Amino acid sequence: MNLLLLATLCLGTALAIPKFNQTFDAQWHHWKSKHRRLYGTNEEEWRRAVWEKNMKMIELHNGEYSNGKHGFTLEMNAFGDMTNEEFRQVVNGYKHQRHRKGKMFQEPLMLKIPKSVDWREKGYVTPVKNQGQCGSCWAFSASGALEGQMFRNTGVLISLSEQNLIDCSRAEGNQGCNGGLMDYAFQYIKNNKGLDSEESYPYEAKDGTCKYRAEFAVANDTGFVDIPQLEKALMKAVATVGPIAVAMDASHSSFQFYSKGIYFEPNCSSKDLDHGVLVVGYGYEGTDSNKNRYWIVKNSWGPEWGMEGYVLIAKDRDNHCGLATAASYPTVN
Ligand SMILES: *[C@@H]1O[C@H](CO)[C@@H](O)[C@H](O)[C@H]1NC(C)=O
Ligand SMILES: *[C@@H]1O[C@H](CO)[C@@H](O)[C@H](O)[C@H]1NC(C)=O
Ligand SMILES: *[C@@H]1O[C@H](CO)[C@@H](O)[C@H](O)[C@H]1NC(C)=O
């Protein structure tokens, strides 16, 4: 009886394997152990199928890159066994609202704006963080912008608590791991008269009750400024203010598996925004022309994703992926 059962199971596995392309077997096992995936038998089959489809898409794109069709490459990463629909549900937590409530950014006049800026070099930016399986991008975008403004004011860079924002800013309209807006986070910090440090209120990647402690507050804001929906205005803000919180369309599989280069996705929307990130600078590759310009964007998917956690996004190409559509920053005293 036992022998028979064993034989049936072995046959079952033996039959299941040829469904997949065996040239990928070793990579699949390596990927699974690297990302600590443990599946049930049925789930493993279809996860492998999803992963293999993604592998093929990545290979195809990178082949086209070699032929000069794209300016960026893709790579397999932690999102490898997710369909694009699952990926969107898990990581994109920005709830776009057309109506904006901040003070409007007053563009500085008569100012010579530099052709490239990188606030990382000036000490304004903390190491890349990882939101995990929680739609809290908005909290990371907001904390990143305030970290920069606090550094500008005090000369000290202190990592700020996203969990504080997730747990405590529901009254302002945020929904924790189900999404939110950077401007609501800035409003909460103003109302709350402070935000705790990352160290005192660490990240948990899940919703919880508010555990804010005023004695651990290391940052504050007095409100926020919304930037006009033009890349020229965003450029002036980045050049004169520091890192800016922005929203974007990050829904495409080209973004899911972005590796390096200037991201340009023909299907990217400048209106349907689903992800909050942080613009920390801009620049250009080679000669300064529209095709070579990029925004330097800090993401919150850990340092393994993209260019050590960053992505370069096409600049001055019709507000690509909507970076200029909902840009803002907190004001500090
Ligand atoms: C398996 O994948 C490799 C690499 O993409 C490809 O060259 C080969 O044609 C595939 N084999 C089958 C049977 O699909
Ligand atoms: C933040 O600003 C408010 C209003 O000026 C002030 O009452 C509060 O003490 C400040 N909080 C911190 C942590 O400095
Ligand atoms: C753009 O979207 C269309 C329709 O959803 C799809 O068929 C096409 O493959 C997409 N193009 C790219 C480059 O992703």
mmCIF file of C-alpha atoms and ligand atoms in Angstrom:
data_model
loop_
_atom_site.group_PDB
_atom_site.id
_atom_site.type_symbol
_atom_site.label_atom_id
_atom_site.label_comp_id
_atom_site.label_asym_id
_atom_site.label_seq_id
_atom_site.Cartn_x
_atom_site.Cartn_y
_atom_site.Cartn_z
ATOM 1 C CA MET A 1 0.000 0.000 0.000
ATOM 2 C CA ASN A 2 2.697 2.447 1.010
ATOM 3 C CA LEU A 3 4.835 1.469 -1.964
ATOM 4 C CA LEU A 4 1.978 1.985 -4.323
ATOM 5 C CA LEU A 5 1.312 5.431 -2.874
ATOM 6 C CA LEU A 6 4.940 6.378 -3.243
ATOM 7 C CA ALA A 7 4.981 5.210 -6.825
ATOM 8 C CA THR A 8 1.904 7.235 -7.635
ATOM 9 C CA LEU A 9 3.387 10.346 -6.105
ATOM 10 C CA CYS A 10 6.663 9.866 -7.959
ATOM 11 C CA LEU A 11 4.779 9.414 -11.168
ATOM 12 C CA GLY A 12 2.848 12.562 -10.355
ATOM 13 C CA THR A 13 6.017 14.631 -10.087
ATOM 14 C CA ALA A 14 7.619 12.955 -13.050
ATOM 15 C CA LEU A 15 4.619 13.883 -15.150
ATOM 16 C CA ALA A 16 4.508 17.447 -13.857
ATOM 17 C CA ILE A 17 8.053 18.410 -14.791
ATOM 18 C CA PRO A 18 7.906 18.282 -18.595
ATOM 19 C CA LYS A 19 5.254 21.015 -18.544
ATOM 20 C CA PHE A 20 8.083 23.425 -17.840
ATOM 21 C CA ASN A 21 11.159 24.339 -19.794
ATOM 22 C CA GLN A 22 13.932 22.339 -18.111
ATOM 23 C CA THR A 23 16.615 24.852 -19.058
ATOM 24 C CA PHE A 24 15.109 26.980 -16.243
ATOM 25 C CA ASP A 25 15.111 24.233 -13.537
ATOM 26 C CA ALA A 26 18.349 25.243 -11.816
ATOM 27 C CA GLN A 27 17.447 28.947 -11.879
ATOM 28 C CA TRP A 28 13.993 28.224 -10.468
ATOM 29 C CA HIS A 29 15.444 26.250 -7.545
ATOM 30 C CA HIS A 30 17.987 28.963 -6.925
ATOM 31 C CA TRP A 31 15.305 31.681 -7.073
ATOM 32 C CA LYS A 32 13.035 29.767 -4.678
ATOM 33 C CA SER A 33 15.748 29.304 -2.064
ATOM 34 C CA LYS A 34 17.008 32.880 -2.417
ATOM 35 C CA HIS A 35 13.524 34.283 -1.817
ATOM 36 C CA ARG A 36 12.589 31.593 0.727
ATOM 37 C CA ARG A 37 9.502 30.383 -1.096
ATOM 38 C CA LEU A 38 7.767 27.271 0.190
ATOM 39 C CA TYR A 39 4.740 26.228 -1.812
ATOM 40 C CA GLY A 40 2.197 23.464 -1.592
ATOM 41 C CA THR A 41 2.360 21.034 -4.538
ATOM 42 C CA ASN A 42 -0.490 22.593 -6.474
ATOM 43 C CA GLU A 43 0.667 26.132 -5.869
ATOM 44 C CA GLU A 44 4.241 25.344 -6.915
ATOM 45 C CA GLU A 45 3.091 24.312 -10.384
ATOM 46 C CA TRP A 46 1.332 27.500 -11.220
ATOM 47 C CA ARG A 47 3.862 29.717 -9.436
ATOM 48 C CA ARG A 48 6.540 28.136 -11.609
ATOM 49 C CA ALA A 49 4.420 28.843 -14.677
ATOM 50 C CA VAL A 50 4.048 32.513 -13.678
ATOM 51 C CA TRP A 51 7.778 32.789 -12.904
ATOM 52 C CA GLU A 52 8.713 31.191 -16.229
ATOM 53 C CA LYS A 53 6.443 33.553 -18.141
ATOM 54 C CA ASN A 54 8.169 36.456 -16.382
ATOM 55 C CA MET A 55 11.614 35.000 -17.206
ATOM 56 C CA LYS A 56 10.685 34.833 -20.890
ATOM 57 C CA MET A 57 9.326 38.382 -20.877
ATOM 58 C CA ILE A 58 12.573 39.599 -19.262
ATOM 59 C CA GLU A 59 14.739 37.733 -21.801
ATOM 60 C CA LEU A 60 12.705 39.138 -24.666
ATOM 61 C CA HIS A 61 12.993 42.701 -23.363
ATOM 62 C CA ASN A 62 16.745 42.413 -22.776
ATOM 63 C CA GLY A 63 17.202 40.998 -26.289
ATOM 64 C CA GLU A 64 15.363 44.034 -27.641
ATOM 65 C CA TYR A 65 17.555 46.256 -25.439
ATOM 66 C CA SER A 66 20.657 44.768 -27.112
ATOM 67 C CA ASN A 67 19.149 45.766 -30.448
ATOM 68 C CA GLY A 68 18.688 49.337 -29.247
ATOM 69 C CA LYS A 69 14.905 49.179 -28.778
ATOM 70 C CA HIS A 70 14.939 50.151 -25.080
ATOM 71 C CA GLY A 71 17.065 52.371 -22.844
ATOM 72 C CA PHE A 72 16.792 50.133 -19.774
ATOM 73 C CA THR A 73 17.132 46.468 -18.863
ATOM 74 C CA LEU A 74 15.029 44.106 -16.762
ATOM 75 C CA GLU A 75 16.028 41.401 -14.290
ATOM 76 C CA MET A 76 14.386 38.658 -12.270
ATOM 77 C CA ASN A 77 13.759 39.763 -8.665
ATOM 78 C CA ALA A 78 11.640 39.158 -5.555
ATOM 79 C CA PHE A 79 8.422 39.795 -7.566
ATOM 80 C CA GLY A 80 9.264 36.850 -9.881
ATOM 81 C CA ASP A 81 6.353 34.567 -8.997
ATOM 82 C CA MET A 82 3.713 37.288 -9.076
ATOM 83 C CA THR A 83 1.430 38.035 -11.974
ATOM 84 C CA ASN A 84 1.280 41.710 -12.878
ATOM 85 C CA GLU A 85 -2.192 41.913 -11.268
ATOM 86 C CA GLU A 86 -0.896 40.527 -7.964
ATOM 87 C CA PHE A 87 2.092 42.842 -8.071
ATOM 88 C CA ARG A 88 -0.207 45.861 -8.459
ATOM 89 C CA GLN A 89 -2.311 44.810 -5.490
ATOM 90 C CA VAL A 90 0.622 44.173 -3.216
ATOM 91 C CA VAL A 91 2.931 47.104 -3.739
ATOM 92 C CA ASN A 92 0.936 50.012 -5.072
ATOM 93 C CA GLY A 93 -0.719 51.917 -2.252
ATOM 94 C CA TYR A 94 -1.110 55.415 -3.606
ATOM 95 C CA LYS A 95 -4.747 56.566 -3.727
ATOM 96 C CA HIS A 96 -4.757 59.369 -6.261
ATOM 97 C CA GLN A 97 -7.066 62.337 -5.701
ATOM 98 C CA ARG A 98 -7.483 65.051 -8.237
ATOM 99 C CA HIS A 99 -8.191 67.705 -5.656
ATOM 100 C CA ARG A 100 -5.074 69.085 -3.942
ATOM 101 C CA LYS A 101 -5.138 71.066 -0.732
ATOM 102 C CA GLY A 102 -1.600 72.364 -0.179
ATOM 103 C CA LYS A 103 -0.188 75.825 -0.632
ATOM 104 C CA MET A 104 0.986 76.251 -4.209
ATOM 105 C CA PHE A 105 4.699 76.205 -4.924
ATOM 106 C CA GLN A 106 5.985 79.692 -5.772
ATOM 107 C CA GLU A 107 8.514 79.120 -8.522
ATOM 108 C CA PRO A 108 11.725 80.969 -7.791
ATOM 109 C CA LEU A 109 12.287 83.663 -10.401
ATOM 110 C CA MET A 110 15.555 84.723 -12.060
ATOM 111 C CA LEU A 111 17.283 81.642 -10.924
ATOM 112 C CA LYS A 112 19.773 79.598 -12.868
ATOM 113 C CA ILE A 113 18.668 76.004 -12.366
ATOM 114 C CA PRO A 114 21.523 73.464 -12.479
ATOM 115 C CA LYS A 115 21.457 70.800 -15.214
ATOM 116 C CA SER A 116 21.925 68.045 -12.688
ATOM 117 C CA VAL A 117 21.249 67.639 -8.970
ATOM 118 C CA ASP A 118 21.725 64.678 -6.637
ATOM 119 C CA TRP A 119 20.723 65.243 -3.007
ATOM 120 C CA ARG A 120 22.219 61.880 -2.003
ATOM 121 C CA GLU A 121 25.648 63.439 -2.398
ATOM 122 C CA LYS A 122 24.704 66.222 0.042
ATOM 123 C CA GLY A 123 23.573 63.893 2.821
ATOM 124 C CA TYR A 124 19.807 64.476 2.475
ATOM 125 C CA VAL A 125 18.796 60.860 1.859
ATOM 126 C CA THR A 126 18.614 57.801 4.165
ATOM 127 C CA PRO A 127 19.403 54.266 2.875
ATOM 128 C CA VAL A 128 16.742 52.566 0.734
ATOM 129 C CA LYS A 129 13.970 50.943 2.794
ATOM 130 C CA ASN A 130 11.597 48.069 2.035
ATOM 131 C CA GLN A 131 7.814 48.385 2.399
ATOM 132 C CA GLY A 132 7.303 44.596 2.098
ATOM 133 C CA GLN A 133 3.823 43.261 1.350
ATOM 134 C CA CYS A 134 1.984 46.373 2.529
ATOM 135 C CA GLY A 135 0.597 49.217 0.392
ATOM 136 C CA SER A 136 2.481 51.832 2.405
ATOM 137 C CA CYS A 137 4.522 53.473 -0.388
ATOM 138 C CA TRP A 138 2.877 56.803 0.521
ATOM 139 C CA ALA A 139 4.420 56.631 4.033
ATOM 140 C CA PHE A 140 7.918 56.015 2.624
ATOM 141 C CA SER A 141 7.575 58.813 0.111
ATOM 142 C CA ALA A 142 6.425 61.207 2.861
ATOM 143 C CA SER A 143 9.088 60.168 5.402
ATOM 144 C CA GLY A 144 11.781 60.521 2.705
ATOM 145 C CA ALA A 145 10.716 64.059 1.856
ATOM 146 C CA LEU A 146 10.618 65.075 5.535
ATOM 147 C CA GLU A 147 13.983 63.397 6.274
ATOM 148 C CA GLY A 148 15.447 65.686 3.607
ATOM 149 C CA GLN A 149 13.775 68.855 4.894
ATOM 150 C CA MET A 150 14.799 68.086 8.499
ATOM 151 C CA PHE A 151 18.388 67.568 7.339
ATOM 152 C CA ARG A 152 18.256 70.870 5.488
ATOM 153 C CA ASN A 153 17.131 72.590 8.681
ATOM 154 C CA THR A 154 19.236 70.854 11.310
ATOM 155 C CA GLY A 155 22.193 69.307 9.443
ATOM 156 C CA VAL A 156 21.324 65.936 10.983
ATOM 157 C CA LEU A 157 19.897 63.043 8.962
ATOM 158 C CA ILE A 158 17.500 60.926 11.027
ATOM 159 C CA SER A 159 15.463 58.052 9.612
ATOM 160 C CA LEU A 160 11.744 58.628 10.294
ATOM 161 C CA SER A 161 8.981 56.160 11.202
ATOM 162 C CA GLU A 162 6.662 54.958 8.425
ATOM 163 C CA GLN A 163 4.878 52.705 10.940
ATOM 164 C CA ASN A 164 3.949 55.842 12.918
ATOM 165 C CA LEU A 165 2.262 57.180 9.762
ATOM 166 C CA ILE A 166 0.584 53.850 8.922
ATOM 167 C CA ASP A 167 -0.852 53.355 12.429
ATOM 168 C CA CYS A 168 -1.826 56.922 13.275
ATOM 169 C CA SER A 169 -2.938 58.952 10.216
ATOM 170 C CA ARG A 170 -6.357 57.413 9.512
ATOM 171 C CA ALA A 171 -8.154 60.556 10.679
ATOM 172 C CA GLU A 172 -6.357 62.483 7.923
ATOM 173 C CA GLY A 173 -7.628 60.012 5.306
ATOM 174 C CA ASN A 174 -4.875 57.397 5.051
ATOM 175 C CA GLN A 175 -5.685 53.676 5.064
ATOM 176 C CA GLY A 176 -2.481 52.091 6.378
ATOM 177 C CA CYS A 177 -1.398 49.106 4.286
ATOM 178 C CA ASN A 178 -4.375 49.711 1.995
ATOM 179 C CA GLY A 179 -2.954 52.971 0.715
ATOM 180 C CA GLY A 180 -2.767 56.660 1.347
ATOM 181 C CA LEU A 181 -1.451 60.027 0.227
ATOM 182 C CA MET A 182 1.768 61.818 1.099
ATOM 183 C CA ASP A 183 -0.114 65.097 1.660
ATOM 184 C CA TYR A 184 -2.350 63.378 4.265
ATOM 185 C CA ALA A 185 0.823 62.175 6.006
ATOM 186 C CA PHE A 186 2.243 65.726 6.092
ATOM 187 C CA GLN A 187 -1.096 66.948 7.448
ATOM 188 C CA TYR A 188 -1.009 64.280 10.198
ATOM 189 C CA ILE A 189 2.506 65.294 11.268
ATOM 190 C CA LYS A 190 1.337 68.889 11.553
ATOM 191 C CA ASN A 191 -1.814 67.947 13.502
ATOM 192 C CA ASN A 192 0.116 65.514 15.704
ATOM 193 C CA LYS A 193 2.913 68.045 16.284
ATOM 194 C CA GLY A 194 5.633 65.490 15.568
ATOM 195 C CA LEU A 195 6.767 62.216 14.033
ATOM 196 C CA ASP A 196 8.741 59.479 15.798
ATOM 197 C CA SER A 197 12.098 58.146 14.647
ATOM 198 C CA GLU A 198 12.400 54.858 12.745
ATOM 199 C CA GLU A 199 14.457 53.519 15.634
ATOM 200 C CA SER A 200 11.844 54.234 18.306
ATOM 201 C CA TYR A 201 8.868 53.141 16.185
ATOM 202 C CA PRO A 202 10.165 50.423 13.819
ATOM 203 C CA TYR A 203 8.540 49.153 10.634
ATOM 204 C CA GLU A 204 6.251 46.108 10.768
ATOM 205 C CA ALA A 205 4.703 46.015 7.267
ATOM 206 C CA LYS A 206 1.219 45.596 8.746
ATOM 207 C CA ASP A 207 -1.565 47.712 10.213
ATOM 208 C CA GLY A 208 -1.500 48.282 13.967
ATOM 209 C CA THR A 209 -2.775 50.557 16.704
ATOM 210 C CA CYS A 210 -1.168 53.958 17.121
ATOM 211 C CA LYS A 211 1.877 53.824 19.392
ATOM 212 C CA TYR A 212 3.173 57.366 18.900
ATOM 213 C CA ARG A 213 5.278 58.658 21.807
ATOM 214 C CA ALA A 214 5.912 62.403 21.805
ATOM 215 C CA GLU A 215 9.214 61.988 23.658
ATOM 216 C CA PHE A 216 10.642 60.138 20.641
ATOM 217 C CA ALA A 217 9.511 62.721 18.059
ATOM 218 C CA VAL A 218 12.470 63.852 15.982
ATOM 219 C CA ALA A 219 10.667 65.649 13.133
ATOM 220 C CA ASN A 220 7.845 68.082 12.645
ATOM 221 C CA ASP A 221 6.186 69.985 9.835
ATOM 222 C CA THR A 222 3.976 73.046 9.453
ATOM 223 C CA GLY A 223 2.031 71.804 6.437
ATOM 224 C CA PHE A 224 2.937 71.131 2.827
ATOM 225 C CA VAL A 225 3.369 72.703 -0.594
ATOM 226 C CA ASP A 226 1.930 71.273 -3.834
ATOM 227 C CA ILE A 227 3.956 71.755 -7.005
ATOM 228 C CA PRO A 228 2.279 72.804 -10.293
ATOM 229 C CA GLN A 229 1.844 69.830 -12.655
ATOM 230 C CA LEU A 230 4.784 70.670 -14.891
ATOM 231 C CA GLU A 231 8.188 69.024 -15.060
ATOM 232 C CA LYS A 232 9.797 72.490 -15.223
ATOM 233 C CA ALA A 233 8.227 73.376 -11.867
ATOM 234 C CA LEU A 234 9.225 70.030 -10.382
ATOM 235 C CA MET A 235 12.788 70.630 -11.592
ATOM 236 C CA LYS A 236 12.889 74.020 -9.865
ATOM 237 C CA ALA A 237 11.497 72.502 -6.674
ATOM 238 C CA VAL A 238 14.028 69.652 -6.671
ATOM 239 C CA ALA A 239 16.865 72.097 -7.371
ATOM 240 C CA THR A 240 15.913 74.602 -4.667
ATOM 241 C CA VAL A 241 14.083 72.628 -1.964
ATOM 242 C CA GLY A 242 15.514 69.093 -1.786
ATOM 243 C CA PRO A 243 13.985 65.618 -2.275
ATOM 244 C CA ILE A 244 10.324 65.854 -3.361
ATOM 245 C CA ALA A 245 7.495 63.363 -2.741
ATOM 246 C CA VAL A 246 5.887 62.309 -6.037
ATOM 247 C CA ALA A 247 3.313 59.815 -7.275
ATOM 248 C CA MET A 248 3.653 57.734 -10.428
ATOM 249 C CA ASP A 249 2.194 54.959 -12.552
ATOM 250 C CA ALA A 250 4.275 51.963 -11.448
ATOM 251 C CA SER A 251 1.816 49.305 -12.582
ATOM 252 C CA HIS A 252 3.665 47.842 -15.573
ATOM 253 C CA SER A 253 5.677 44.622 -15.614
ATOM 254 C CA SER A 254 8.569 46.639 -17.065
ATOM 255 C CA PHE A 255 8.632 48.459 -13.709
ATOM 256 C CA GLN A 256 8.075 45.269 -11.678
ATOM 257 C CA PHE A 257 11.326 43.873 -13.134
ATOM 258 C CA TYR A 258 13.263 47.109 -13.801
ATOM 259 C CA SER A 259 17.019 46.638 -13.503
ATOM 260 C CA LYS A 260 18.930 49.680 -14.808
ATOM 261 C CA GLY A 261 18.942 52.464 -17.388
ATOM 262 C CA ILE A 262 16.438 55.236 -18.120
ATOM 263 C CA TYR A 263 12.932 53.854 -17.612
ATOM 264 C CA PHE A 264 10.566 54.652 -20.461
ATOM 265 C CA GLU A 265 7.333 52.670 -20.811
ATOM 266 C CA PRO A 266 5.124 53.575 -23.805
ATOM 267 C CA ASN A 267 2.029 52.502 -21.856
ATOM 268 C CA CYS A 268 2.855 54.580 -18.788
ATOM 269 C CA SER A 269 0.069 56.945 -17.723
ATOM 270 C CA SER A 270 0.588 60.452 -16.380
ATOM 271 C CA LYS A 271 -2.886 60.423 -14.755
ATOM 272 C CA ASP A 272 -3.500 56.946 -13.323
ATOM 273 C CA LEU A 273 -1.040 57.053 -10.446
ATOM 274 C CA ASP A 274 -0.693 54.163 -8.031
ATOM 275 C CA HIS A 275 2.690 54.456 -6.316
ATOM 276 C CA GLY A 276 4.407 57.023 -4.077
ATOM 277 C CA VAL A 277 8.172 57.523 -4.440
ATOM 278 C CA LEU A 278 10.811 60.198 -3.807
ATOM 279 C CA VAL A 279 12.613 62.301 -6.430
ATOM 280 C CA VAL A 280 16.122 62.937 -5.051
ATOM 281 C CA GLY A 281 17.607 64.597 -8.128
ATOM 282 C CA TYR A 282 17.869 64.651 -11.914
ATOM 283 C CA GLY A 283 20.511 64.579 -14.609
ATOM 284 C CA TYR A 284 21.346 63.285 -18.082
ATOM 285 C CA GLU A 285 23.420 60.607 -19.756
ATOM 286 C CA GLY A 286 26.009 61.640 -22.346
ATOM 287 C CA THR A 287 24.836 64.852 -24.009
ATOM 288 C CA ASP A 288 21.995 66.920 -22.559
ATOM 289 C CA SER A 289 18.976 66.234 -24.782
ATOM 290 C CA ASN A 290 15.372 65.265 -23.933
ATOM 291 C CA LYS A 291 16.021 61.606 -24.707
ATOM 292 C CA ASN A 292 18.949 61.432 -22.281
ATOM 293 C CA ARG A 293 17.431 63.197 -19.291
ATOM 294 C CA TYR A 294 16.203 61.428 -16.184
ATOM 295 C CA TRP A 295 14.783 61.906 -12.727
ATOM 296 C CA ILE A 296 16.617 60.055 -9.939
ATOM 297 C CA VAL A 297 13.906 58.260 -7.981
ATOM 298 C CA LYS A 298 14.200 56.485 -4.631
ATOM 299 C CA ASN A 299 11.854 53.514 -4.357
ATOM 300 C CA SER A 300 10.837 51.554 -1.235
ATOM 301 C CA TRP A 301 11.280 47.983 -2.464
ATOM 302 C CA GLY A 302 14.664 47.360 -0.834
ATOM 303 C CA PRO A 303 18.201 47.805 -2.219
ATOM 304 C CA GLU A 304 17.981 44.612 -4.332
ATOM 305 C CA TRP A 305 15.409 46.120 -6.692
ATOM 306 C CA GLY A 306 16.555 48.269 -9.639
ATOM 307 C CA MET A 307 19.736 50.327 -9.307
ATOM 308 C CA GLU A 308 20.428 49.607 -5.621
ATOM 309 C CA GLY A 309 16.835 50.516 -4.863
ATOM 310 C CA TYR A 310 16.701 53.488 -7.249
ATOM 311 C CA VAL A 311 15.241 53.980 -10.723
ATOM 312 C CA LEU A 312 16.044 56.587 -13.366
ATOM 313 C CA ILE A 313 12.823 57.766 -15.045
ATOM 314 C CA ALA A 314 12.623 59.603 -18.381
ATOM 315 C CA LYS A 315 12.504 63.388 -17.846
ATOM 316 C CA ASP A 316 11.055 66.089 -20.117
ATOM 317 C CA ARG A 317 9.112 63.544 -22.153
ATOM 318 C CA ASP A 318 5.513 64.628 -21.536
ATOM 319 C CA ASN A 319 5.512 64.078 -17.779
ATOM 320 C CA HIS A 320 6.386 60.418 -18.183
ATOM 321 C CA CYS A 321 4.553 58.137 -15.688
ATOM 322 C CA GLY A 322 3.114 61.282 -14.035
ATOM 323 C CA LEU A 323 6.001 62.269 -11.763
ATOM 324 C CA ALA A 324 4.940 65.936 -11.981
ATOM 325 C CA THR A 325 1.208 65.266 -11.503
ATOM 326 C CA ALA A 326 1.050 65.121 -7.687
ATOM 327 C CA ALA A 327 4.428 66.346 -6.386
ATOM 328 C CA SER A 328 4.686 67.960 -2.950
ATOM 329 C CA TYR A 329 6.949 68.531 0.033
ATOM 330 C CA PRO A 330 6.487 69.303 3.740
ATOM 331 C CA THR A 331 7.314 72.737 5.134
ATOM 332 C CA VAL A 332 9.383 72.878 8.299
ATOM 333 C CA ASN A 333 10.163 75.736 10.645
HETATM 334 C C1 LIG B 1 13.583 26.858 -23.137
HETATM 335 O O1 LIG B 1 14.101 28.159 -22.854
HETATM 336 C C2 LIG B 1 15.266 28.469 -23.610
HETATM 337 C C3 LIG B 1 15.797 29.807 -23.093
HETATM 338 O O2 LIG B 1 14.802 30.799 -23.166
HETATM 339 C C4 LIG B 1 14.898 28.516 -25.093
HETATM 340 O O3 LIG B 1 16.044 28.827 -25.849
HETATM 341 C C5 LIG B 1 14.328 27.150 -25.513
HETATM 342 O O4 LIG B 1 13.858 27.229 -26.832
HETATM 343 C C6 LIG B 1 13.157 26.756 -24.593
HETATM 344 N N1 LIG B 1 12.725 25.383 -24.886
HETATM 345 C C7 LIG B 1 11.453 25.061 -25.064
HETATM 346 C C8 LIG B 1 11.175 23.620 -25.303
HETATM 347 O O5 LIG B 1 10.540 25.885 -25.003
HETATM 348 C C1 LIG B 2 6.066 70.747 16.390
HETATM 349 O O1 LIG B 2 5.549 72.024 16.166
HETATM 350 C C2 LIG B 2 4.516 72.391 17.082
HETATM 351 C C3 LIG B 2 3.928 73.711 16.639
HETATM 352 O O2 LIG B 2 4.957 74.673 16.498
HETATM 353 C C4 LIG B 2 5.058 72.403 18.494
HETATM 354 O O3 LIG B 2 4.019 72.690 19.396
HETATM 355 C C5 LIG B 2 5.641 71.020 18.812
HETATM 356 O O4 LIG B 2 6.256 71.017 20.085
HETATM 357 C C6 LIG B 2 6.659 70.611 17.767
HETATM 358 N N1 LIG B 2 7.053 69.236 18.007
HETATM 359 C C7 LIG B 2 8.333 68.848 18.086
HETATM 360 C C8 LIG B 2 8.546 67.376 18.261
HETATM 361 O O5 LIG B 2 9.269 69.602 18.027
HETATM 362 C C1 LIG B 3 0.608 48.271 -23.896
HETATM 363 O O1 LIG B 3 -0.719 47.911 -23.579
HETATM 364 C C2 LIG B 3 -1.336 47.091 -24.551
HETATM 365 C C3 LIG B 3 -2.789 46.917 -24.160
HETATM 366 O O2 LIG B 3 -2.906 46.601 -22.786
HETATM 367 C C4 LIG B 3 -0.584 45.776 -24.658
HETATM 368 O O3 LIG B 3 -1.174 44.953 -25.633
HETATM 369 C C5 LIG B 3 0.857 46.065 -25.038
HETATM 370 O O4 LIG B 3 1.597 44.866 -25.025
HETATM 371 C C6 LIG B 3 1.466 47.034 -24.061
HETATM 372 N N1 LIG B 3 2.786 47.448 -24.526
HETATM 373 C C7 LIG B 3 3.873 47.356 -23.781
HETATM 374 C C8 LIG B 3 5.132 47.848 -24.392
HETATM 375 O O5 LIG B 3 3.854 46.899 -22.653
#
